Amino acid sequence: MARFGLPALLCTLAVLSAALLAAELKSKSCSEVRRLYVSKGFNKNDAPLHEINGDHLKICPQGSTCCSQEMEEKYSLQSKDDFKSVVSEQCNHLQAVFASRYKKFDEFFKELLENAEKSLNDMFVKTYGHLYMQNSELFKDLFVELKRYYVVGNVNLEEMLNDFWARLLERMFRLVNSQYHFTDEYLECVSKYTEQLKPFGDVPRKLKLQVTRAFVAARTFAQGLAVAGDVVSKVSVVNPTAQCTHALLKMIYCSHCRGLVTVKPCYNYCSNIMRGCLANQGDLDFEWNNFIDAMLMVAERLEGPFNIESVMDPIDVKISDAIMNMQDNSVQVSQKVFQGCGPPKPLPAGRISRSISESAFSARFRPHHPEERPTTAAGTSLDRLVTDVKEKLKQAKKFWSSLPNNVCNDERMAAGNGNEDDCWNGKGKSRYLFAVTGNGLANQGNNPEVQVDTSKPDILILRQIMALRVMTSKMKNAYNGNDVDFFDISDESSGEGSGSGCEYQQCPSEFDYNATDHAGKSANEKADSAGVRPGAQAYLLTVFCLLFLVMQREWR
């Protein structure tokens, strides 16, 4: 029995060793890594079947690995594309909301003007007939100028409306005094008495105030939607630095090299990398939030005293009331004008009768009330449009400071908040121990994952910050009822080119961004609450140096 003890023992050990070796070879297989690598369209010959020595790796942890040098290089490019894609998705969703709302507002305002002009024309044709048709260019010019203000913006509304009433007074004065001949010089004198005599009653003053405030608010609000979409569109195109790209590779794909294909990056680990890669975008948040607040203020005006729908829908009735006032006061007005400008020359007897016959001016204006007035434009109302866009504006606040966390909330980028022990921390499957840094460029000096040059702010971001600041100023002017100078609104941000390329019905209509910082209040947010813009001191000088260039080139 003893003679067979040693061979039996050796056989047993050999069997056990073979089993252990087979188990070890199985655990070190790279088949799943290889399968996923090929599924991304890469060459399977790049991927080893079993783990190899990782001394060739430059970014991922060395040691036994499932990644060749070619795999690491291709994963680096893929991680960059993955990051750009997720950021783009977040931003495009928001940009599509602004683009679709701008399109609807623009369509509404233009159709509202068309309806108002048509209503006035229909009323005056039925009331005055040929007499109105002879003078219709006066009213047509009024709407041409109102449309030009909304579309282009380089119209002085107050001067334009003053000119309209002066021209209307000239026409009316001739009609109510058709027995006289008036030279152009005499009619200029008549115009000078417009303010003093108030031939149209208080209608011109009230209408001028209402139209100016409503049009300024409407156009400024529409332009604000266009500018917001334009800013998001430009900022959404991210170009990661080399340091950011290294961090992205380490976060997204280095776990594959260790065979941990199902282990996702730790949430806080992802947050630090996103805050480093999106540091400049974080600096948009201060001006962005100010801009959103200003938009909401103007929205309140649109719902109340500056409601362009309530001004334009009855504008035909208001102008007709002014004409009635002129008719009622025509004798007194004429006498005072004759005293100030001198007695006019009577027409020859034959021409007097012909002139009165040609004018056929009704002794009393009787307003025409059509059975069906257009009550809405573009199938909606201003109240509905404003209510909808206010909700979207509120949700868009803190978008840029929330962007890093929202990217990490994407299941493709990180594990959930509750999975803090079984996640990839950049080195292995374990808890991530570093604290989450704040948002913005100034807070990245101590970022443990991404090396960021805090002394070099992104020029594109600075330009968008300035664009938001300029538009916020215009919003505040519009809110206060002041006219706005739109000289710097470019074709690029007019709204026509700032859309997402989707039709209104196809654009996403809802979005919900988490505005709560996962790591609690960061240093960035504490600075905000104290009234100090984070990172402002780091590049304030650069902003002022760029101011002149931005104002001349951004919105030319």
Coordinates of C-alpha atoms in Angstrom, one line a residue:
M1 CA 0.0 0.0 0.0
A2 CA 2.9 2.4 0.9
R3 CA 4.5 1.9 -2.5
F4 CA 1.4 3.3 -4.2
G5 CA 0.9 6.2 -1.8
L6 CA 3.4 8.6 -3.4
P7 CA 2.3 8.1 -7.1
A8 CA -1.4 8.4 -6.0
L9 CA -0.5 11.7 -4.2
L10 CA 1.3 13.0 -7.2
C11 CA -1.5 12.2 -9.5
T12 CA -4.0 13.9 -7.2
L13 CA -1.8 17.0 -7.0
A14 CA -1.5 17.0 -10.8
V15 CA -5.2 16.9 -11.3
L16 CA -5.8 19.7 -8.8
S17 CA -3.0 21.8 -10.4
A18 CA -4.6 21.3 -13.8
A19 CA -8.0 22.4 -12.5
L20 CA -6.5 25.4 -10.8
L21 CA -4.6 26.3 -14.0
A22 CA -7.8 26.0 -16.0
A23 CA -9.7 28.2 -13.6
E24 CA -6.9 30.8 -13.7
L25 CA -6.8 30.8 -17.5
K26 CA -10.6 31.3 -17.5
S27 CA -10.5 34.2 -15.1
K28 CA -7.9 35.9 -17.2
S29 CA -9.7 35.6 -20.5
C30 CA -10.3 38.8 -22.4
S31 CA -13.1 37.5 -24.6
E32 CA -15.8 39.8 -23.2
V33 CA -13.5 42.8 -23.5
R34 CA -12.7 41.8 -27.0
R35 CA -16.4 41.3 -27.9
L36 CA -17.3 44.8 -26.7
Y37 CA -14.3 46.3 -28.4
V38 CA -15.3 44.8 -31.8
S39 CA -18.9 45.8 -31.3
K40 CA -17.7 49.5 -31.5
G41 CA -16.4 48.8 -34.9
F42 CA -12.7 48.3 -34.0
N43 CA -10.4 45.6 -35.4
K44 CA -10.6 42.4 -33.4
N45 CA -6.9 41.8 -34.1
D46 CA -6.1 44.7 -31.8
A47 CA -7.6 42.8 -28.8
P48 CA -5.7 40.0 -27.1
L49 CA -7.6 36.8 -26.1
H50 CA -6.0 36.7 -22.7
E51 CA -4.4 39.2 -20.4
I52 CA -1.0 40.5 -21.3
N53 CA 1.6 42.6 -19.6
G54 CA 0.5 46.3 -19.6
D55 CA 3.9 48.1 -19.6
H56 CA 3.0 49.6 -22.9
L57 CA -0.1 51.5 -21.5
K58 CA 0.4 55.3 -21.1
I59 CA -2.9 56.3 -19.3
C60 CA -4.6 53.1 -18.0
P61 CA -3.1 51.2 -15.0
Q62 CA -0.3 49.0 -16.0
G63 CA 0.1 45.4 -14.9
S64 CA -1.9 42.5 -16.4
T65 CA -4.3 44.0 -18.9
C66 CA -6.7 43.1 -21.7
C67 CA -5.7 46.2 -23.7
S68 CA -3.1 46.5 -26.4
Q69 CA -1.4 49.8 -27.2
E70 CA -3.7 50.2 -30.2
M71 CA -6.8 49.6 -28.0
E72 CA -5.7 52.3 -25.6
E73 CA -5.3 54.8 -28.4
K74 CA -8.6 54.0 -30.0
Y75 CA -10.4 54.0 -26.6
S76 CA -8.9 57.5 -26.1
L77 CA -10.6 58.8 -29.2
Q78 CA -13.8 56.9 -28.4
S79 CA -14.0 58.4 -24.9
K80 CA -13.6 61.9 -26.4
D81 CA -16.5 61.2 -28.8
D82 CA -18.7 59.7 -26.0
F83 CA -18.2 62.8 -23.9
K84 CA -19.0 65.2 -26.7
S85 CA -22.0 63.2 -27.6
V86 CA -23.5 63.2 -24.1
V87 CA -22.9 66.9 -23.6
S88 CA -24.3 67.6 -27.0
E89 CA -27.5 65.7 -26.2
Q90 CA -28.0 67.7 -23.0
C91 CA -27.4 71.0 -24.7
N92 CA -29.3 70.2 -27.9
H93 CA -32.4 69.3 -25.8
L94 CA -32.3 72.8 -24.2
Q95 CA -31.4 74.5 -27.5
A96 CA -34.4 72.8 -29.2
V97 CA -36.7 74.2 -26.6
F98 CA -35.5 77.7 -27.2
A99 CA -35.6 77.3 -30.9
S100 CA -39.1 75.9 -31.0
R101 CA -40.4 78.6 -28.6
Y102 CA -38.8 81.4 -30.7
K103 CA -40.3 80.0 -33.8
K104 CA -43.8 80.0 -32.3
F105 CA -43.5 83.5 -30.8
D106 CA -42.1 84.8 -34.1
E107 CA -45.0 83.2 -36.0
F108 CA -47.5 84.5 -33.5
F109 CA -46.3 88.2 -33.6
K110 CA -46.1 88.3 -37.4
E111 CA -49.6 86.8 -37.8
L112 CA -50.9 89.2 -35.2
L113 CA -49.8 92.1 -37.2
E114 CA -51.2 90.7 -40.4
N115 CA -54.6 90.1 -38.7
A116 CA -54.6 93.7 -37.2
E117 CA -53.9 95.2 -40.6
K118 CA -56.5 93.1 -42.3
S119 CA -59.1 94.0 -39.7
L120 CA -58.4 97.7 -40.0
N121 CA -58.5 97.6 -43.8
D122 CA -61.9 95.7 -43.8
M123 CA -63.4 98.1 -41.4
F124 CA -62.3 101.3 -43.1
V125 CA -63.2 100.0 -46.6
K126 CA -66.8 99.3 -45.5
T127 CA -66.9 102.6 -43.6
Y128 CA -65.3 105.1 -46.0
G129 CA -65.1 103.2 -49.2
H130 CA -63.3 105.0 -52.0
L131 CA -62.2 107.8 -49.7
Y132 CA -60.3 105.4 -47.6
M133 CA -58.8 103.6 -50.6
Q134 CA -57.4 107.0 -51.8
N135 CA -55.6 107.4 -48.4
S136 CA -54.9 103.7 -47.6
E137 CA -51.2 104.1 -48.1
L138 CA -51.1 106.1 -44.9
F139 CA -52.3 103.1 -42.9
K140 CA -50.3 100.6 -44.9
D141 CA -47.2 102.6 -44.1
L142 CA -48.0 102.4 -40.4
F143 CA -48.1 98.6 -40.5
V144 CA -45.0 98.4 -42.7
E145 CA -43.1 100.4 -40.1
L146 CA -44.5 98.3 -37.2
K147 CA -43.4 95.1 -39.0
R148 CA -40.0 96.6 -39.8
Y149 CA -39.5 97.4 -36.2
Y150 CA -40.3 93.8 -35.1
V151 CA -38.2 92.2 -37.8
V152 CA -35.2 94.6 -38.1
G153 CA -35.5 96.8 -35.0
N154 CA -34.1 100.1 -36.5
V155 CA -37.3 102.1 -36.3
N156 CA -37.9 104.8 -33.8
L157 CA -41.4 103.9 -32.8
E158 CA -42.2 107.3 -31.1
E159 CA -41.1 109.3 -34.1
M160 CA -42.9 107.0 -36.5
L161 CA -46.2 107.2 -34.6
N162 CA -45.9 111.0 -34.4
D163 CA -45.4 111.1 -38.1
F164 CA -48.5 108.9 -38.7
W165 CA -50.8 111.2 -36.6
A166 CA -49.3 114.3 -38.3
R167 CA -50.0 112.9 -41.7
L168 CA -53.5 111.8 -40.7
L169 CA -54.2 115.3 -39.4
E170 CA -53.2 116.8 -42.7
R171 CA -55.5 114.4 -44.6
M172 CA -58.4 115.0 -42.2
F173 CA -57.9 118.7 -42.1
R174 CA -58.2 118.9 -45.9
L175 CA -61.3 116.8 -45.8
V176 CA -63.1 118.8 -43.2
N177 CA -62.1 122.0 -44.9
S178 CA -62.5 120.9 -48.5
Q179 CA -63.6 124.5 -49.6
Y180 CA -60.1 125.7 -49.1
H181 CA -56.8 125.3 -50.9
F182 CA -53.9 124.3 -48.7
T183 CA -50.2 124.5 -49.7
D184 CA -47.6 122.0 -48.3
E185 CA -46.2 124.9 -46.3
Y186 CA -49.6 125.6 -44.7
L187 CA -50.1 121.9 -43.9
E188 CA -46.7 121.9 -42.2
C189 CA -48.0 124.7 -40.0
V190 CA -51.1 122.6 -39.2
S191 CA -48.9 119.7 -38.0
K192 CA -47.2 122.0 -35.5
Y193 CA -50.5 122.4 -33.7
T194 CA -51.0 118.6 -33.2
E195 CA -49.7 118.5 -29.6
Q196 CA -51.4 121.8 -28.6
L197 CA -54.8 121.2 -30.1
K198 CA -55.1 117.5 -29.6
P199 CA -57.4 117.1 -32.6
F200 CA -57.6 113.3 -32.0
G201 CA -58.2 113.5 -28.3
D202 CA -56.0 111.5 -26.0
V203 CA -55.9 108.5 -28.4
P204 CA -52.5 109.2 -29.9
R205 CA -50.8 109.6 -26.5
K206 CA -52.3 106.4 -25.1
L207 CA -51.7 104.4 -28.3
K208 CA -48.1 105.6 -28.6
L209 CA -47.4 104.5 -25.0
Q210 CA -49.1 101.1 -25.5
V211 CA -47.6 100.3 -28.9
T212 CA -44.1 101.3 -27.9
R213 CA -44.0 99.3 -24.7
A214 CA -45.7 96.3 -26.2
F215 CA -43.6 96.2 -29.3
V216 CA -40.3 96.7 -27.4
A217 CA -41.2 93.9 -24.9
A218 CA -42.4 91.5 -27.6
R219 CA -39.4 92.0 -29.8
T220 CA -36.9 91.9 -27.0
F221 CA -38.5 88.7 -25.6
A222 CA -38.4 87.0 -29.0
Q223 CA -34.8 88.1 -29.5
G224 CA -34.0 86.8 -26.0
L225 CA -35.2 83.4 -27.0
A226 CA -33.1 83.5 -30.2
V227 CA -30.0 84.6 -28.3
A228 CA -30.4 81.9 -25.7
G229 CA -30.7 79.2 -28.4
D230 CA -27.6 80.7 -30.1
V231 CA -25.5 80.7 -26.9
V232 CA -26.5 77.1 -26.1
S233 CA -25.7 76.0 -29.7
K234 CA -22.2 77.5 -29.6
V235 CA -21.3 76.3 -26.2
S236 CA -22.6 72.8 -26.8
V237 CA -19.7 72.1 -29.2
V238 CA -17.0 71.0 -26.7
N239 CA -13.4 70.4 -27.5
P240 CA -11.8 68.5 -24.7
T241 CA -8.2 69.4 -23.8
A242 CA -5.5 66.6 -23.8
Q243 CA -5.7 66.5 -20.0
C244 CA -9.5 66.1 -20.1
T245 CA -9.2 63.4 -22.8
H246 CA -6.8 61.4 -20.6
A247 CA -9.2 61.6 -17.7
L248 CA -12.1 60.6 -19.8
L249 CA -10.2 57.5 -21.1
K250 CA -9.2 56.6 -17.6
M251 CA -12.8 56.9 -16.4
I252 CA -14.7 55.3 -19.3
Y253 CA -12.5 52.5 -20.7
C254 CA -9.6 51.8 -18.5
S255 CA -11.9 49.5 -16.4
H256 CA -12.3 47.4 -19.6
C257 CA -8.5 46.9 -19.7
R258 CA -8.8 45.4 -16.3
G259 CA -11.6 43.1 -17.4
L260 CA -14.2 45.0 -15.5
V261 CA -16.6 45.6 -18.4
T262 CA -19.8 45.8 -16.3
V263 CA -18.4 48.1 -13.6
K264 CA -19.3 51.7 -14.2
P265 CA -17.4 54.8 -13.0
C266 CA -18.2 56.1 -9.5
Y267 CA -20.6 59.0 -9.5
N268 CA -18.3 61.4 -7.6
Y269 CA -15.3 60.3 -9.7
C270 CA -17.3 61.2 -12.9
S271 CA -18.4 64.5 -11.3
N272 CA -14.9 65.7 -10.7
I273 CA -13.9 64.8 -14.3
M274 CA -16.9 66.6 -15.8
R275 CA -16.3 69.7 -13.6
G276 CA -12.8 69.8 -14.9
C277 CA -13.7 69.2 -18.5
L278 CA -16.6 71.6 -18.3
A279 CA -14.9 74.2 -16.2
N280 CA -15.4 77.1 -18.6
Q281 CA -19.1 76.2 -19.2
G282 CA -19.6 76.4 -15.5
D283 CA -18.6 80.1 -15.6
L284 CA -21.6 80.8 -17.8
D285 CA -24.0 80.1 -15.0
F286 CA -23.9 83.5 -13.3
E287 CA -24.8 85.5 -16.4
W288 CA -27.1 82.8 -17.6
N289 CA -29.2 82.9 -14.4
N290 CA -29.3 86.7 -14.6
F291 CA -30.5 86.4 -18.2
I292 CA -33.2 83.9 -17.3
D293 CA -34.4 86.1 -14.5
A294 CA -34.6 89.1 -16.8
M295 CA -36.6 87.0 -19.4
L296 CA -39.1 86.0 -16.7
M297 CA -39.5 89.7 -15.7
V298 CA -40.3 90.7 -19.3
A299 CA -42.7 87.6 -19.6
E300 CA -44.7 89.1 -16.7
R301 CA -45.0 92.4 -18.6
L302 CA -46.2 90.5 -21.7
E303 CA -48.9 89.0 -19.6
G304 CA -49.9 92.3 -18.1
P305 CA -49.6 95.9 -19.3
F306 CA -47.3 95.3 -22.2
N307 CA -49.6 92.6 -23.9
I308 CA -49.1 93.2 -27.6
E309 CA -52.2 91.2 -28.4
S310 CA -54.5 93.5 -26.4
V311 CA -52.8 96.5 -28.1
M312 CA -52.9 95.3 -31.7
D313 CA -56.3 93.4 -31.8
P314 CA -58.4 96.6 -31.3
I315 CA -56.0 99.1 -33.0
D316 CA -58.5 99.7 -35.8
V317 CA -61.2 100.7 -33.3
K318 CA -58.7 103.0 -31.5
I319 CA -57.7 104.8 -34.7
S320 CA -61.4 105.1 -35.7
D321 CA -62.1 106.7 -32.3
A322 CA -59.4 109.2 -33.0
I323 CA -60.9 110.1 -36.3
M324 CA -64.3 110.5 -34.6
N325 CA -62.7 112.9 -32.1
M326 CA -61.3 114.9 -35.0
Q327 CA -64.7 115.1 -36.6
D328 CA -66.3 116.2 -33.4
N329 CA -63.7 118.9 -32.8
S330 CA -63.1 119.9 -36.5
V331 CA -64.7 123.4 -36.2
Q332 CA -62.8 124.4 -33.1
V333 CA -59.5 122.9 -34.4
S334 CA -59.9 124.6 -37.8
Q335 CA -60.6 128.0 -36.2
K336 CA -57.5 127.8 -34.0
V337 CA -55.4 126.7 -36.9
F338 CA -56.6 129.6 -39.0
Q339 CA -55.7 131.9 -36.2
G340 CA -52.2 130.5 -35.9
C341 CA -51.4 129.8 -39.5
G342 CA -53.4 132.5 -41.2
P343 CA -56.6 132.3 -43.2
P344 CA -56.5 129.8 -46.1
K345 CA -57.3 130.6 -49.7
P346 CA -60.8 129.6 -50.7
L347 CA -61.1 127.4 -53.8
P348 CA -63.0 128.9 -56.9
A349 CA -66.7 128.3 -56.7
G350 CA -66.7 125.5 -59.4
R351 CA -63.9 123.6 -57.7
I352 CA -65.6 123.8 -54.2
S353 CA -68.6 121.8 -55.2
R354 CA -66.4 119.3 -57.1
S355 CA -64.0 119.0 -54.2
I356 CA -66.9 118.3 -51.8
S357 CA -68.4 115.8 -54.2
E358 CA -65.0 114.0 -54.6
S359 CA -64.4 113.8 -50.9
A360 CA -67.9 112.5 -50.0
F361 CA -66.8 112.6 -46.4
S362 CA -69.4 111.3 -44.0
A363 CA -70.6 113.8 -41.5
R364 CA -70.4 111.2 -38.8
F365 CA -68.3 108.1 -38.6
R366 CA -70.2 104.9 -37.8
P367 CA -67.9 102.2 -36.7
H368 CA -68.3 98.9 -38.4
H369 CA -68.3 95.8 -36.3
P370 CA -67.5 92.7 -38.3
E371 CA -69.3 89.5 -37.2
E372 CA -66.1 87.7 -36.8
R373 CA -62.9 89.3 -35.6
P374 CA -59.6 87.3 -35.5
T375 CA -59.1 86.6 -31.8
T376 CA -55.9 84.6 -32.0
A377 CA -52.9 84.3 -34.2
A378 CA -51.0 81.2 -35.2
G379 CA -53.6 79.1 -33.5
T380 CA -52.8 80.2 -30.0
S381 CA -52.8 83.3 -27.7
L382 CA -50.0 85.3 -26.1
D383 CA -51.1 84.2 -22.6
R384 CA -50.7 80.5 -23.5
L385 CA -47.3 81.1 -25.2
V386 CA -46.0 83.0 -22.2
T387 CA -47.2 80.5 -19.7
D388 CA -45.5 77.7 -21.6
V389 CA -42.2 79.5 -22.0
K390 CA -42.1 80.7 -18.4
E391 CA -42.1 77.1 -17.2
K392 CA -39.3 76.2 -19.6
L393 CA -37.2 79.3 -18.4
K394 CA -37.6 78.3 -14.8
Q395 CA -36.4 74.8 -15.6
A396 CA -33.4 76.1 -17.5
K397 CA -32.0 78.0 -14.5
K398 CA -28.6 76.7 -13.2
F399 CA -28.3 74.6 -16.4
W400 CA -24.6 75.1 -16.7
S401 CA -23.7 74.5 -13.1
S402 CA -25.9 71.4 -13.2
L403 CA -24.4 70.1 -16.5
P404 CA -21.6 68.0 -15.0
N405 CA -24.0 66.2 -12.7
N406 CA -26.6 65.8 -15.5
V407 CA -23.9 64.2 -17.7
C408 CA -23.0 61.8 -14.9
N409 CA -26.6 61.0 -14.4
D410 CA -26.5 59.4 -17.8
E411 CA -26.2 55.6 -17.2
R412 CA -23.6 55.4 -20.0
M413 CA -21.3 57.7 -18.0
A414 CA -21.5 56.6 -14.4
A415 CA -23.0 54.4 -11.7
G416 CA -25.9 55.6 -9.7
N417 CA -25.5 57.5 -6.4
G418 CA -26.2 54.5 -4.3
N419 CA -23.5 52.3 -5.8
E420 CA -20.4 53.8 -4.1
D421 CA -18.5 50.7 -3.2
D422 CA -18.7 48.6 -6.4
C423 CA -17.8 51.2 -8.9
W424 CA -14.7 52.1 -10.9
N425 CA -12.6 54.7 -9.2
G426 CA -9.9 55.0 -11.9
K427 CA -7.7 52.3 -10.4
G428 CA -10.0 49.5 -9.4
K429 CA -13.4 48.4 -8.3
S430 CA -13.7 50.3 -5.0
R431 CA -15.1 53.4 -3.3
Y432 CA -14.0 56.8 -4.6
L433 CA -12.4 58.8 -1.8
F434 CA -11.9 62.3 -3.1
A435 CA -14.3 65.1 -2.5
V436 CA -16.2 66.7 -5.4
T437 CA -14.7 70.1 -6.4
G438 CA -16.8 73.2 -7.2
N439 CA -18.0 74.4 -10.6
G440 CA -16.2 76.9 -12.8
L441 CA -12.6 77.6 -13.8
A442 CA -11.5 79.1 -10.5
N443 CA -12.4 76.0 -8.6
Q444 CA -10.3 73.5 -10.7
G445 CA -6.9 74.2 -9.1
N446 CA -7.4 71.3 -6.7
N447 CA -9.3 69.0 -9.0
P448 CA -7.8 65.5 -8.3
E449 CA -8.7 64.1 -11.7
V450 CA -8.2 66.8 -14.4
Q451 CA -5.3 69.2 -14.7
V452 CA -6.9 72.5 -15.7
D453 CA -5.1 75.8 -16.5
T454 CA -7.1 78.2 -14.5
S455 CA -5.3 81.2 -16.0
K456 CA -6.6 80.7 -19.5
P457 CA -10.4 81.1 -19.8
D458 CA -12.1 80.0 -23.0
I459 CA -12.5 82.9 -25.5
L460 CA -15.7 81.5 -26.9
I461 CA -17.3 81.2 -23.4
L462 CA -16.2 84.8 -22.7
R463 CA -18.0 86.0 -25.8
Q464 CA -21.2 84.2 -24.8
I465 CA -21.0 85.6 -21.3
M466 CA -20.8 89.1 -22.9
A467 CA -23.7 88.3 -25.3
L468 CA -25.9 87.2 -22.3
R469 CA -24.9 90.4 -20.4
V470 CA -25.8 92.6 -23.3
M471 CA -29.2 90.9 -23.8
T472 CA -29.9 91.0 -20.1
S473 CA -29.4 94.8 -20.2
K474 CA -31.9 95.0 -23.1
M475 CA -34.4 92.9 -21.1
K476 CA -34.2 95.2 -18.2
N477 CA -34.8 98.2 -20.4
A478 CA -37.8 96.5 -22.0
Y479 CA -39.2 95.7 -18.6
N480 CA -39.0 99.3 -17.6
G481 CA -40.8 100.3 -20.8
N482 CA -37.8 101.9 -22.4
D483 CA -36.9 101.5 -26.1
V484 CA -34.1 99.1 -26.9
D485 CA -31.3 99.5 -29.4
F486 CA -30.9 96.3 -31.5
F487 CA -27.9 97.4 -33.5
D488 CA -25.9 94.4 -32.3
I489 CA -28.4 91.6 -33.1
S490 CA -26.7 89.7 -35.9
D491 CA -28.2 87.5 -38.6
E492 CA -26.7 84.5 -36.8
S493 CA -28.7 85.1 -33.6
S494 CA -31.9 86.5 -35.2
G495 CA -33.5 83.1 -34.6
E496 CA -33.5 82.0 -38.2
G497 CA -30.2 80.2 -37.9
S498 CA -30.3 79.3 -34.2
G499 CA -32.7 76.4 -34.5
S500 CA -32.0 72.8 -34.0
G501 CA -33.0 71.9 -37.5
C502 CA -36.2 70.2 -36.4
E503 CA -39.7 71.2 -37.1
Y504 CA -41.7 72.7 -34.3
Q505 CA -43.9 69.6 -33.8
Q506 CA -40.9 67.3 -33.8
C507 CA -38.8 69.3 -31.3
P508 CA -38.6 68.0 -27.8
S509 CA -41.0 70.1 -25.7
E510 CA -40.1 69.1 -22.2
F511 CA -36.9 69.0 -20.3
D512 CA -36.0 68.7 -16.6
Y513 CA -32.6 69.5 -15.3
N514 CA -31.4 68.7 -11.8
A515 CA -30.3 72.0 -10.3
T516 CA -29.2 70.5 -7.0
D517 CA -25.4 69.8 -6.6
H518 CA -24.8 66.2 -5.8
A519 CA -22.0 67.1 -3.4
G520 CA -23.9 69.9 -1.7
K521 CA -23.1 73.6 -1.9
S522 CA -19.8 74.0 -3.7
A523 CA -17.4 76.9 -3.2
N524 CA -18.8 78.2 -6.5
E525 CA -22.3 78.4 -5.3
K526 CA -21.3 80.0 -2.0
A527 CA -19.5 82.7 -3.9
D528 CA -22.7 83.2 -5.9
S529 CA -24.9 83.6 -2.8
A530 CA -22.4 86.1 -1.5
G531 CA -22.8 88.2 -4.6
V532 CA -19.4 87.4 -6.0
R533 CA -19.1 85.9 -9.4
P534 CA -16.8 82.8 -9.1
G535 CA -13.6 83.1 -11.1
A536 CA -14.3 86.7 -12.0
Q537 CA -11.0 88.0 -10.5
A538 CA -9.1 85.4 -12.4
Y539 CA -10.0 86.7 -15.8
L540 CA -11.7 90.1 -15.3
L541 CA -8.9 91.9 -17.1
T542 CA -9.3 89.5 -20.1
V543 CA -13.0 90.3 -20.3
F544 CA -12.4 94.0 -20.5
C545 CA -9.7 93.5 -23.1
L546 CA -12.2 91.5 -25.2
L547 CA -15.1 93.9 -24.6
F548 CA -14.5 96.1 -27.6
L549 CA -13.9 93.1 -29.9
V550 CA -17.0 91.4 -28.7
M551 CA -19.3 94.4 -29.1
Q552 CA -18.1 94.9 -32.7
R553 CA -18.0 91.4 -33.9
E554 CA -20.4 89.2 -32.0
W555 CA -23.7 90.8 -33.0
R556 CA -22.7 92.9 -36.0

